[in-house]
Amino acid sequence: MRILLDKFTKNFGDLTVIDEMDLEVHDGEMVALLGGSGCGKSTTLFAICGIHKVNGGRILFGDRDVTNITSQERNVGVVFQSFALYPHMDVAHNIGFPLKLRKETSTEIQRKVDEIAEMVHIGPLLKRRPGELSGGQQQRVALARALIRRPDVLLLDEPLANLDATLRLEMRSEIRRIQRETGITAVLVTHDQVEAMSMCDRIAIMDAGKILQITEPSDMYNNPVSDYVAGFLGSPPISFLTGIIQNGSFIEPATGAKIPVRKAIAGSHAGREVRVGIRPEYYQPDKGVMIKGTVSMIEAQGRETLYVVTLPDGNILRSIQGSHSPVKIGDAVNWGIDAEHMLVFDKDGLLI
Amino acid sequence: MGNSKHLGLYLLAPAGIFVILFFLAPVILTGIFGFTNMSTATGITGGSYMVSESSMRPLRSHFGEEALADQLMQRVYTIDEAGLQAAAEAGGDAAAIRELEARFLGQSFDRRRDVEVAIKSLNARPSSTRAIKLISAEFERSVVNTRFDTPEEMLAAIAGFGIVLNNAQTEALVDVAYTGWTFTTQNFKTMLELPDTKKTLINTLFYVFATLILFNTGFALVLSISTHYMPSRPAGFFRSIWLLPRVTPPVLYVLMWKWLAWDTGFLSVILEPLGFAPRNWMLDTPANAWTFIILINGIVGASMGMLIFSSAIKAIPPALFHASEVDGATRRQQIWHIILPQLRWPILFITIYQTLSLLTSFEYILLATDGGPGGATEVWALSTYLKALSNYGGALQYGYGAALSLVLVVIGISVSLIYLKLFDFKNLTAPPKIE
Ligand SMILES: Nc1ncnc2c1ncn2[C@@H]1O[C@H](COP(=O)(O)OP(=O)(O)O)[C@@H](O)[C@H]1O
Ligand SMILES: [Mg+2]
C-alpha cells in the first residue's frame, strides 16, 4: 500500500525538525530514508507509524488519510533500532502479541506464528526468551513480530545498526528477501549509504529535515543533485576540487591541468568558479587528463587498494585500484581524471 | 600490603558492633525471653522462695499435692516468747499476758478460736473481744508469705512446723515456691488457650492485607501508572503531594486525623446539618475505626511504593511502549501486558517490605485508636507492646510479650516465603542463558 506524506511538518516545542516534507512510497516498494544522525529520519518514521503526532500536513496510506488515527489502528509493522522485544515473553509470545491483542484464538495465533517463524528462519527458537538470543536472532524475531499482522506498511529504524559486520551483511539480504516475498511497502531508515544502496528500490536522502533527492540508488550515485548528496554516497568517498571554467575546461588551480567539461557548462559558466567532484574509480593511472601529485596514504582494502594523492596546494584526490601497483607513500604520481564522469557543481553546490 | 586484606574488616567493625548490639542481641534476647515467665512479679534478676496462695495453685493442679498444699497453707497458733512479747508491744493487757505465759507457754493450737478460748479461760481475761483478738493475732505461726533466700531455709522452716516431705514433694515444692523467672513453654500454651489471641491474629491479618492491597501496593500502582501517562510537570506535582504525609511527623499527622474525626471535629460539624448526630467518628464503631486505621496507614504507606514503581516504569525502555502501541495495544493492554510484568520484581519487593513493616509497626494505631473501640483494632504488635511494655495495672508480662514477638517473627518469615513462591522468585533472579 502506498504511503504519501503531504507537507508533513513536525516540531518539538520551538524546534522544527521536519518542515513541509513531501514523500511518496509506491505500493510494494522499499524506500530508504538516508541521512546523517539527527536529520529527522526517526521522527519521520515515528510520524508514519503514529507514535508522533504531526504538527502539519497529511499522511495517507493508500487513499486513506491516517493523519489523526492512532498507531493502534494504523496497521503498521515496525522494527525498532533496539528491536524492542518484550523481555518477559518468549519468542512465540513476542511474535504472537499483535494477534493476541486482537483477541485471535490461540490455535490461530500458533499457526500464524509457526508460519512466520518458518519464513524468518527462527523455528527452533520459539520457546526462548529474548535475553537468550543473539543479535541476529532478535532481529529476525522483531521482523516476524512486525510482519505477523500482515501490516499495510513495514517500517525499519536502523535495523542493522546493532549487529556486527557479518550479520549485517546476512540480514541485509534477508530483510530484502522477506520484503520481496511479502510484497510489502517498506521504509528503511539508515545512516549507512551502503545499506540504503544495496537494499532499497529508491533512496530518499535527507538533511536537516528536508529530502534533498529521491531516486534509484545508481541514479543517485551517478547524478547527485548536489555536492552534499555526492559526498554522502560512495565509499571511499568522492573528492572535490574548486576552480574556474575557462575555454571549455575546468582549470585545476594547483597544477594548471585542464579538464574538459560539457559544452553546456562551458557556455553557461565560463569564467565562473565551480566545484568538481571526482570519484575514486575515475582517477586512474593510465587514462584521462593527467594530474600530478604525491601519494600521501595507502589503504589496502582487500581486493582493492585506496590511494590518497595530495596536490601541490594540499587538496586531495582519491584513487581506488584493483591491481596492486608498486607505488609507495611519498612517490610522485601522474594519474589521469576521467573527464566524462567528473561531476560539476555550481557555487551553491547544485549539480550543473 | 598484607594488612590491606583486613582493612575492610576493621572498617566494618563499627557497623558490626551496631548490628550485634542493636539487632542481633535484641533478637536473641527476645527469643530467650519468649521461653520464660518473666514479668514484673518475677523481676528480671533472680528471685526467692515463698509459700503463698499463688505458688500453691500449681502444687495442687499440676502436682496433685492437695493435702500438702493445705498443710503448708495451714496456720498454727503457738504460745511462745516471741508472741508474748509482740502481744505486749501491741498493747495487750499485761496481766493477761503474764498469766498466759504462766499457764500456756509452749502450747500449740490449730485454730485461732482455740487460742481465744484459752485466753477467755484466764482469770485476768480482757473484757472486750477486741482486746482478746489483739493478743491472739500475735501467736499465728506459718510459712505462708515468708520469703526465703534459699530452698534449704524454706525447707528447714517447714520442717520446724513438723511437716514431713518425701523427695518428690520437696522437689515440687521448691519448684513452685520459686518467685523468680523460670524457663517455660507456658507462654505459647496460654497464647493458644486465650480467645484474644485468635481475634488479634485475625485483626492483624485483616489490617496488613487490607492496607497492603488497597494502598501500599494497589494505590501505589494506580498512582505510579497514572502519573506515567501524565505530562511530566503535573506528574511530578501529584507525586510530591502523595509524599507529604510521609514527611509529616506521625504524631501531628494522626492528630490531624483525630481532629477530623472528633465529636466536635470537622466530620461532625459538616455532617450535623445533614442529620447525623455528632460523635467520635473514629471510635464510633469497629468498622469506622478500621476505615480510619487503614486510611491513616495507607495514605502514608502508598508513597514508598509509588516512588519505587514510578522509577521502575521510567526504567522501561520507551521503545517497548512504542512497540506495543504499534502492535495495537490499548492503554489498558499496555498496562497489563507491558508495565505490570516489568514491575514484578518491584511489586514483590514492596509487598514483602510493606507486609513486614505493617506487621511490626503499630504506632499509628496506638496514636489513633489505641486498639479500640474495645480491642477491635488491637493488632499483634500493639498487643505485644501493651502486654510487655505498657500496661495500666503496671503488671508487665515480659516473657509473654517476647513470646508474642517471636510468633510475629515466624509469621513474617512464613509470609515472605509464601510471596517468594507466589512470585516465582527463582525464575525472577535466574541469570540469562546468553548475555
Ligand atoms: N522527543 C523529542 N523531543 C525533542 N527533540 C527531539 C525528540 N526526538 C527527536 N528530537 C530532535 O529531532 C531531531 C531529529 O531526531 P531524529 O529523528 O531522531 O534523528 P535521526 O535522523 O538521527 O533519526 C534531533 O535534533 C533530535 O534532537
Ligand atoms: Mg534515529
Short mmCIF file of C-alpha atoms in Angstrom, two decimals, chain B:
data_model
loop_
_atom_site.label_atom_id
_atom_site.label_comp_id
_atom_site.label_asym_id
_atom_site.label_seq_id
_atom_site.Cartn_x
_atom_site.Cartn_y
_atom_site.Cartn_z
CA MET B 1 50.03 -4.90 51.59
CA GLY B 2 49.14 -7.94 53.73
CA ASN B 3 47.22 -5.68 56.07
CA SER B 4 45.03 -4.20 53.40
CA LYS B 5 43.27 -7.54 53.24
CA HIS B 6 41.96 -6.94 56.74
CA LEU B 7 41.34 -3.23 56.30
CA GLY B 8 37.80 -3.87 55.17
CA LEU B 9 37.11 -5.85 58.31
CA TYR B 10 38.38 -3.02 60.53
CA LEU B 11 36.29 -0.52 58.64
CA LEU B 12 33.24 -2.71 59.02
CA ALA B 13 33.82 -3.31 62.72
CA PRO B 14 31.74 -0.34 63.99
CA ALA B 15 28.86 -1.43 61.81
CA GLY B 16 29.31 -4.97 63.06
CA ILE B 17 29.16 -3.82 66.67
CA PHE B 18 26.00 -1.87 65.98
CA VAL B 19 24.41 -4.82 64.26
CA ILE B 20 25.26 -7.05 67.21
CA LEU B 21 24.18 -4.57 69.88
CA PHE B 22 21.01 -3.26 68.34
CA PHE B 23 19.86 -6.05 66.13
CA LEU B 24 21.27 -9.47 66.94
CA ALA B 25 21.25 -9.11 70.71
CA PRO B 26 17.61 -7.95 70.96
CA VAL B 27 16.54 -10.70 68.60
CA ILE B 28 18.36 -13.37 70.57
CA LEU B 29 17.14 -11.99 73.90
CA THR B 30 13.56 -11.89 72.60
CA GLY B 31 13.98 -15.48 71.55
CA ILE B 32 15.17 -16.40 75.02
CA PHE B 33 12.65 -14.29 76.95
CA GLY B 34 9.83 -15.84 74.95
CA PHE B 35 10.54 -19.09 76.75
CA THR B 36 10.42 -17.59 80.26
CA ASN B 37 7.68 -16.45 82.56
CA MET B 38 9.36 -13.11 83.23
CA SER B 39 7.04 -10.40 84.47
CA THR B 40 7.03 -7.52 86.90
CA ALA B 41 6.24 -10.11 89.61
CA THR B 42 9.29 -12.26 88.92
CA GLY B 43 11.64 -9.39 88.12
CA ILE B 44 14.35 -9.90 85.56
CA THR B 45 17.02 -10.91 88.10
CA GLY B 46 16.82 -13.97 90.42
CA GLY B 47 14.01 -14.50 92.96
CA SER B 48 13.35 -16.02 96.39
CA TYR B 49 11.32 -18.99 97.73
CA MET B 50 7.90 -18.46 99.21
CA VAL B 51 4.82 -20.49 100.06
CA SER B 52 1.85 -18.44 99.00
CA GLU B 53 -1.69 -18.77 97.69
CA SER B 54 -0.41 -18.41 94.11
CA SER B 55 2.52 -20.80 94.46
CA MET B 56 0.23 -23.47 96.00
CA ARG B 57 -2.06 -23.34 92.99
CA PRO B 58 0.31 -25.23 90.67
CA LEU B 59 1.20 -27.57 93.53
CA ARG B 60 -2.42 -28.61 93.68
CA SER B 61 -3.26 -28.51 89.99
CA HIS B 62 -0.02 -29.65 88.45
CA PHE B 63 1.47 -31.95 91.09
CA GLY B 64 -1.79 -33.08 92.66
CA GLU B 65 -0.49 -32.38 96.17
CA GLU B 66 -3.76 -31.13 97.59
CA ALA B 67 -3.11 -32.33 101.12
CA LEU B 68 0.39 -30.95 101.25
CA ALA B 69 -0.77 -27.58 100.00
CA ASP B 70 -3.47 -27.44 102.65
CA GLN B 71 -0.94 -28.38 105.25
CA LEU B 72 1.51 -25.71 104.13
CA MET B 73 -1.17 -23.08 103.99
CA GLN B 74 -2.29 -24.00 107.48
CA ARG B 75 -1.64 -21.59 110.29
CA VAL B 76 -0.85 -22.81 113.84
CA TYR B 77 -1.09 -20.78 116.95
CA THR B 78 1.80 -21.28 119.37
CA ILE B 79 2.15 -19.53 122.69
CA ASP B 80 5.85 -18.64 122.65
CA GLU B 81 8.15 -15.95 123.97
CA ALA B 82 8.20 -14.03 120.71
CA GLY B 83 4.39 -13.99 120.60
CA LEU B 84 4.04 -12.87 124.17
CA GLN B 85 6.47 -10.06 123.65
CA ALA B 86 4.77 -8.97 120.42
CA ALA B 87 1.39 -9.01 122.16
CA ALA B 88 2.76 -6.81 124.92
CA GLU B 89 4.15 -4.37 122.40
CA ALA B 90 0.86 -4.33 120.51
CA GLY B 91 -0.78 -3.05 123.74
CA GLY B 92 -2.29 -6.26 125.06
CA ASP B 93 -3.41 -6.42 128.65
CA ALA B 94 -0.22 -7.01 130.72
CA ALA B 95 -1.82 -9.16 133.43
CA ALA B 96 -3.48 -11.39 130.90
CA ILE B 97 -0.22 -11.84 129.04
CA ARG B 98 1.62 -12.73 132.21
CA GLU B 99 -0.98 -15.35 133.16
CA LEU B 100 -0.98 -16.70 129.60
CA GLU B 101 2.78 -17.18 129.82
CA ALA B 102 2.48 -18.94 133.12
CA ARG B 103 -0.25 -21.34 132.08
CA PHE B 104 0.08 -21.96 128.37
CA LEU B 105 3.71 -21.28 127.34
CA GLY B 106 4.81 -23.81 124.76
CA GLN B 107 1.28 -24.98 123.83
CA SER B 108 0.01 -25.04 120.25
CA PHE B 109 -3.49 -24.67 118.85
CA ASP B 110 -4.76 -25.44 115.38
CA ARG B 111 -7.37 -22.76 115.22
CA ARG B 112 -7.41 -19.19 116.36
CA ARG B 113 -10.69 -19.80 118.20
CA ASP B 114 -8.96 -22.31 120.42
CA VAL B 115 -6.35 -19.69 121.38
CA GLU B 116 -9.13 -17.26 122.14
CA VAL B 117 -10.94 -19.87 124.27
CA ALA B 118 -7.68 -20.29 126.24
CA ILE B 119 -7.41 -16.51 126.73
CA LYS B 120 -11.01 -16.33 127.86
CA SER B 121 -10.31 -19.03 130.45
CA LEU B 122 -7.75 -16.78 132.16
CA ASN B 123 -8.54 -15.15 135.47
CA ALA B 124 -7.22 -11.87 134.10
CA ARG B 125 -9.16 -12.20 130.89
CA PRO B 126 -9.55 -8.95 128.99
CA SER B 127 -13.04 -7.58 128.96
CA SER B 128 -13.55 -6.91 125.23
CA THR B 129 -13.42 -9.27 122.28
CA ARG B 130 -11.22 -6.71 120.52
CA ALA B 131 -8.61 -6.95 123.26
CA ILE B 132 -8.70 -10.74 123.08
CA LYS B 133 -8.26 -10.70 119.28
CA LEU B 134 -5.41 -8.25 119.64
CA ILE B 135 -3.49 -10.74 121.71
CA SER B 136 -4.45 -13.90 119.80
CA ALA B 137 -3.27 -12.45 116.48
CA GLU B 138 0.29 -12.36 117.68
CA PHE B 139 0.56 -16.14 118.06
CA GLU B 140 -0.21 -17.02 114.48
CA ARG B 141 2.67 -19.00 113.05
CA SER B 142 3.04 -20.19 109.40
CA VAL B 143 5.44 -20.32 106.47
CA VAL B 144 2.88 -18.55 104.28
CA ASN B 145 4.20 -15.38 102.61
CA THR B 146 7.62 -15.59 104.23
CA ARG B 147 10.48 -15.03 101.75
CA PHE B 148 13.45 -17.38 101.99
CA ASP B 149 16.68 -16.77 100.09
CA THR B 150 17.46 -20.45 99.60
CA PRO B 151 15.35 -23.60 99.32
CA GLU B 152 17.19 -25.03 102.36
CA GLU B 153 15.99 -22.21 104.60
CA MET B 154 12.45 -22.69 103.42
CA LEU B 155 12.58 -26.45 103.93
CA ALA B 156 14.04 -26.03 107.41
CA ALA B 157 11.23 -23.65 108.34
CA ILE B 158 8.67 -26.11 107.03
CA ALA B 159 10.30 -28.93 108.98
CA GLY B 160 10.00 -26.69 112.02
CA PHE B 161 6.23 -26.97 111.66
CA GLY B 162 6.52 -30.70 111.78
CA ILE B 163 5.59 -31.14 108.15
CA VAL B 164 7.46 -34.07 106.64
CA LEU B 165 8.10 -34.13 102.90
CA ASN B 166 9.20 -37.00 100.66
CA ASN B 167 11.68 -36.37 97.82
CA ALA B 168 9.09 -35.80 95.13
CA GLN B 169 7.22 -33.39 97.33
CA THR B 170 10.41 -31.49 98.16
CA GLU B 171 11.24 -31.12 94.51
CA ALA B 172 7.76 -29.99 93.58
CA LEU B 173 7.63 -27.51 96.43
CA VAL B 174 11.00 -25.95 95.58
CA ASP B 175 9.81 -25.69 92.02
CA VAL B 176 6.52 -23.94 92.72
CA ALA B 177 7.77 -21.78 95.56
CA TYR B 178 10.40 -20.05 93.45
CA THR B 179 9.27 -16.47 92.81
CA GLY B 180 11.93 -15.59 90.17
CA TRP B 181 11.54 -16.29 86.45
CA THR B 182 11.99 -19.75 85.03
CA PHE B 183 12.13 -21.26 81.58
CA THR B 184 8.78 -22.46 80.39
CA THR B 185 6.72 -23.05 77.29
CA GLN B 186 3.66 -21.90 79.15
CA ASN B 187 3.51 -18.64 77.15
CA PHE B 188 2.73 -20.49 73.96
CA LYS B 189 0.15 -22.69 75.62
CA THR B 190 -1.51 -19.61 77.08
CA MET B 191 -1.47 -18.00 73.67
CA LEU B 192 -3.30 -20.98 72.19
CA GLU B 193 -5.80 -21.04 75.02
CA LEU B 194 -6.72 -17.35 75.14
CA PRO B 195 -9.59 -16.38 72.83
CA ASP B 196 -7.98 -12.91 72.47
CA THR B 197 -5.13 -14.44 70.53
CA LYS B 198 -7.30 -15.55 67.66
CA LYS B 199 -9.05 -12.20 67.50
CA THR B 200 -5.76 -10.33 67.48
CA LEU B 201 -4.43 -12.60 64.77
CA ILE B 202 -7.47 -12.03 62.58
CA ASN B 203 -7.24 -8.29 63.23
CA THR B 204 -3.58 -8.33 62.23
CA LEU B 205 -4.13 -10.24 59.01
CA PHE B 206 -7.04 -8.02 58.06
CA TYR B 207 -5.08 -4.86 58.84
CA VAL B 208 -1.96 -5.96 56.99
CA PHE B 209 -3.61 -7.28 53.84
CA ALA B 210 -6.30 -4.64 53.55
CA THR B 211 -3.75 -1.83 53.86
CA LEU B 212 -1.30 -3.61 51.61
CA ILE B 213 -3.70 -4.46 48.82
CA LEU B 214 -5.71 -1.25 48.90
CA PHE B 215 -2.90 1.21 49.43
CA ASN B 216 0.72 0.18 49.84
CA THR B 217 0.72 -1.83 46.62
CA GLY B 218 -2.63 -1.17 44.97
CA PHE B 219 -2.93 2.56 45.27
CA ALA B 220 0.83 2.95 44.79
CA LEU B 221 0.44 1.18 41.45
CA VAL B 222 -2.51 3.33 40.48
CA LEU B 223 -0.54 6.47 41.33
CA SER B 224 2.63 5.48 39.53
CA ILE B 225 0.86 4.22 36.42
CA SER B 226 -1.47 7.18 36.14
CA THR B 227 1.36 9.66 36.62
CA HIS B 228 3.35 7.76 34.00
CA TYR B 229 0.72 8.70 31.42
CA MET B 230 0.65 12.34 32.52
CA PRO B 231 2.87 15.12 31.21
CA SER B 232 5.92 15.33 33.45
CA ARG B 233 5.08 18.53 35.34
CA PRO B 234 1.66 17.58 36.70
CA ALA B 235 3.01 14.06 37.27
CA GLY B 236 5.78 15.43 39.49
CA PHE B 237 3.29 17.62 41.29
CA PHE B 238 0.98 14.70 42.07
CA ARG B 239 3.81 12.54 43.27
CA SER B 240 5.01 15.30 45.61
CA ILE B 241 1.53 15.66 47.09
CA TRP B 242 1.46 12.00 47.96
CA LEU B 243 4.82 12.29 49.63
CA LEU B 244 3.58 14.92 52.10
CA PRO B 245 2.04 12.51 54.64
CA ARG B 246 5.30 10.59 54.66
CA VAL B 247 7.28 13.65 55.72
CA THR B 248 4.73 14.81 58.30
CA PRO B 249 5.66 13.85 61.88
CA PRO B 250 3.45 10.85 62.77
CA VAL B 251 2.07 12.38 65.95
CA LEU B 252 0.92 15.53 64.14
CA TYR B 253 -0.36 13.50 61.23
CA VAL B 254 -2.53 11.30 63.46
CA LEU B 255 -3.61 14.34 65.45
CA MET B 256 -4.99 15.85 62.27
CA TRP B 257 -6.97 12.71 61.62
CA LYS B 258 -8.27 12.87 65.18
CA TRP B 259 -9.36 16.45 64.70
CA LEU B 260 -11.13 15.35 61.60
CA ALA B 261 -12.99 12.62 63.48
CA TRP B 262 -13.64 14.08 66.94
CA ASP B 263 -17.18 14.71 68.10
CA THR B 264 -16.51 18.42 67.72
CA GLY B 265 -14.30 17.88 64.70
CA PHE B 266 -14.65 18.54 61.01
CA LEU B 267 -16.72 15.49 60.13
CA SER B 268 -19.20 16.03 62.94
CA VAL B 269 -19.56 19.70 62.07
CA ILE B 270 -20.28 19.16 58.39
CA LEU B 271 -22.43 16.07 58.93
CA GLU B 272 -24.60 17.52 61.67
CA PRO B 273 -26.75 19.65 59.32
CA LEU B 274 -27.32 16.51 57.28
CA GLY B 275 -28.92 14.85 60.25
CA PHE B 276 -26.02 12.84 61.66
CA ALA B 277 -25.56 13.31 65.39
CA PRO B 278 -22.05 14.48 66.29
CA ARG B 279 -19.89 11.67 67.53
CA ASN B 280 -16.34 10.47 67.58
CA TRP B 281 -16.42 9.07 64.09
CA MET B 282 -13.19 7.19 64.51
CA LEU B 283 -14.15 5.24 67.62
CA ASP B 284 -17.85 5.06 66.92
CA THR B 285 -17.91 1.52 65.54
CA PRO B 286 -15.24 -1.08 64.77
CA ALA B 287 -15.92 -0.60 61.06
CA ASN B 288 -15.26 3.12 61.35
CA ALA B 289 -12.13 2.51 63.39
CA TRP B 290 -10.81 0.12 60.75
CA THR B 291 -11.62 2.54 57.96
CA PHE B 292 -9.61 5.23 59.66
CA ILE B 293 -6.75 2.93 60.59
CA ILE B 294 -6.41 1.70 57.02
CA LEU B 295 -6.66 5.21 55.59
CA ILE B 296 -4.13 6.59 58.06
CA ASN B 297 -1.62 3.83 57.35
CA GLY B 298 -2.37 3.52 53.66
CA ILE B 299 -2.00 7.17 52.77
CA VAL B 300 1.41 7.23 54.38
CA GLY B 301 2.36 3.82 53.03
CA ALA B 302 1.43 4.36 49.39
CA SER B 303 4.21 6.88 48.80
CA MET B 304 7.06 4.41 49.00
CA GLY B 305 5.51 2.02 46.51
CA MET B 306 4.68 4.96 44.28
CA LEU B 307 8.31 6.07 44.20
CA ILE B 308 9.68 2.61 43.57
CA PHE B 309 7.10 1.74 40.91
CA SER B 310 7.47 5.11 39.18
CA SER B 311 11.20 4.77 38.83
CA ALA B 312 10.78 1.18 37.65
CA ILE B 313 8.33 2.32 34.98
CA LYS B 314 10.77 5.06 33.96
CA ALA B 315 13.40 2.38 33.53
CA ILE B 316 11.31 0.52 30.95
CA PRO B 317 12.78 1.38 27.51
CA PRO B 318 10.42 3.79 25.69
CA ALA B 319 10.75 1.56 22.64
CA LEU B 320 8.71 -1.12 24.45
CA PHE B 321 5.84 1.32 24.81
CA HIS B 322 6.16 2.37 21.18
CA ALA B 323 6.35 -1.23 20.03
CA SER B 324 3.26 -2.23 21.99
CA GLU B 325 1.36 0.76 20.59
CA VAL B 326 2.07 -0.15 17.01
CA ASP B 327 1.31 -3.77 17.87
CA GLY B 328 -2.16 -2.47 18.67
CA ALA B 329 -2.16 -2.39 22.47
CA THR B 330 -4.66 -0.08 24.10
CA ARG B 331 -3.56 1.70 27.23
CA ARG B 332 -5.18 -0.91 29.39
CA GLN B 333 -3.48 -3.73 27.45
CA GLN B 334 -0.20 -1.86 27.70
CA ILE B 335 -0.54 -1.68 31.48
CA TRP B 336 -1.48 -5.33 31.73
CA HIS B 337 0.98 -6.83 29.23
CA ILE B 338 3.96 -4.49 29.43
CA ILE B 339 4.05 -2.42 32.62
CA LEU B 340 2.85 -4.93 35.21
CA PRO B 341 5.09 -7.80 34.07
CA GLN B 342 8.05 -5.43 34.12
CA LEU B 343 7.10 -4.42 37.66
CA ARG B 344 7.06 -7.95 39.03
CA TRP B 345 10.26 -7.56 40.97
CA PRO B 346 9.46 -4.11 42.46
CA ILE B 347 5.98 -5.33 43.37
CA LEU B 348 7.45 -8.35 45.13
CA PHE B 349 9.91 -6.13 46.96
CA ILE B 350 7.26 -3.63 48.07
CA THR B 351 4.84 -6.37 49.06
CA ILE B 352 7.36 -8.12 51.29
CA TYR B 353 8.80 -4.94 52.69
CA GLN B 354 5.41 -3.42 53.45
CA THR B 355 3.99 -6.65 54.86
CA LEU B 356 6.83 -6.83 57.33
CA SER B 357 6.61 -3.19 58.24
CA LEU B 358 2.83 -3.33 58.64
CA LEU B 359 3.14 -6.46 60.76
CA THR B 360 5.57 -4.82 63.13
CA SER B 361 4.53 -1.18 63.15
CA PHE B 362 1.68 -0.13 65.35
CA GLU B 363 2.49 3.49 66.09
CA TYR B 364 -0.36 4.91 64.03
CA ILE B 365 -2.86 2.53 65.62
CA LEU B 366 -1.52 3.28 69.07
CA LEU B 367 -1.85 7.02 68.44
CA ALA B 368 -5.19 6.86 66.66
CA THR B 369 -7.35 4.26 68.42
CA ASP B 370 -5.02 2.56 70.90
CA GLY B 371 -6.59 -0.70 69.79
CA GLY B 372 -10.15 0.48 70.42
CA PRO B 373 -13.05 0.50 70.42
CA GLY B 374 -12.96 -2.40 72.84
CA GLY B 375 -9.93 -4.09 71.33
CA ALA B 376 -11.49 -4.10 67.85
CA THR B 377 -8.34 -2.71 66.25
CA GLU B 378 -5.78 -4.36 68.51
CA VAL B 379 -3.20 -5.94 66.28
CA TRP B 380 -0.47 -8.37 67.24
CA ALA B 381 2.34 -5.84 67.53
CA LEU B 382 0.22 -3.47 69.59
CA SER B 383 -0.91 -6.31 71.84
CA THR B 384 2.70 -7.31 72.34
CA TYR B 385 3.62 -3.76 73.25
CA LEU B 386 0.73 -3.47 75.71
CA LYS B 387 1.50 -6.81 77.37
CA ALA B 388 5.24 -6.38 77.60
CA LEU B 389 5.89 -2.70 77.91
CA SER B 390 2.81 -0.67 78.70
CA ASN B 391 0.01 -1.82 80.96
CA TYR B 392 -2.26 0.33 83.06
CA GLY B 393 -2.05 -2.05 86.00
CA GLY B 394 1.73 -1.93 85.84
CA ALA B 395 1.89 -5.73 85.67
CA LEU B 396 4.08 -6.22 82.64
CA GLN B 397 4.49 -9.68 81.17
CA TYR B 398 7.91 -9.54 79.53
CA GLY B 399 8.05 -13.25 78.83
CA TYR B 400 4.61 -13.39 77.26
CA GLY B 401 5.34 -10.26 75.26
CA ALA B 402 8.56 -11.75 73.96
CA ALA B 403 6.72 -14.93 73.02
CA LEU B 404 4.19 -12.85 71.09
CA SER B 405 7.03 -11.07 69.26
CA LEU B 406 8.57 -14.39 68.43
CA VAL B 407 5.34 -15.55 66.82
CA LEU B 408 5.26 -12.30 64.84
CA VAL B 409 8.74 -13.01 63.52
CA VAL B 410 7.66 -16.50 62.48
CA ILE B 411 4.56 -15.10 60.76
CA GLY B 412 6.70 -12.51 58.94
CA ILE B 413 9.17 -15.07 57.67
CA SER B 414 6.45 -17.50 56.59
CA VAL B 415 4.54 -14.81 54.71
CA SER B 416 7.75 -13.71 52.94
CA LEU B 417 8.46 -17.28 51.87
CA ILE B 418 4.95 -17.64 50.52
CA TYR B 419 5.40 -14.43 48.49
CA LEU B 420 8.70 -15.64 47.04
CA LYS B 421 6.93 -18.80 45.96
CA LEU B 422 3.96 -16.92 44.52
CA PHE B 423 6.16 -14.54 42.53
CA ASP B 424 8.33 -17.38 41.30
CA PHE B 425 11.43 -15.79 42.79
CA LYS B 426 13.84 -18.39 41.39
CA ASN B 427 12.80 -17.55 37.87
CA LEU B 428 12.95 -13.83 38.56
CA THR B 429 16.57 -14.00 39.55
CA ALA B 430 17.77 -16.72 37.22
CA PRO B 431 20.68 -15.46 35.13
CA PRO B 432 20.04 -15.24 31.39
CA LYS B 433 21.48 -18.15 29.42
CA ILE B 434 23.19 -15.87 26.89
CA GLU B 435 24.26 -12.34 27.61
#
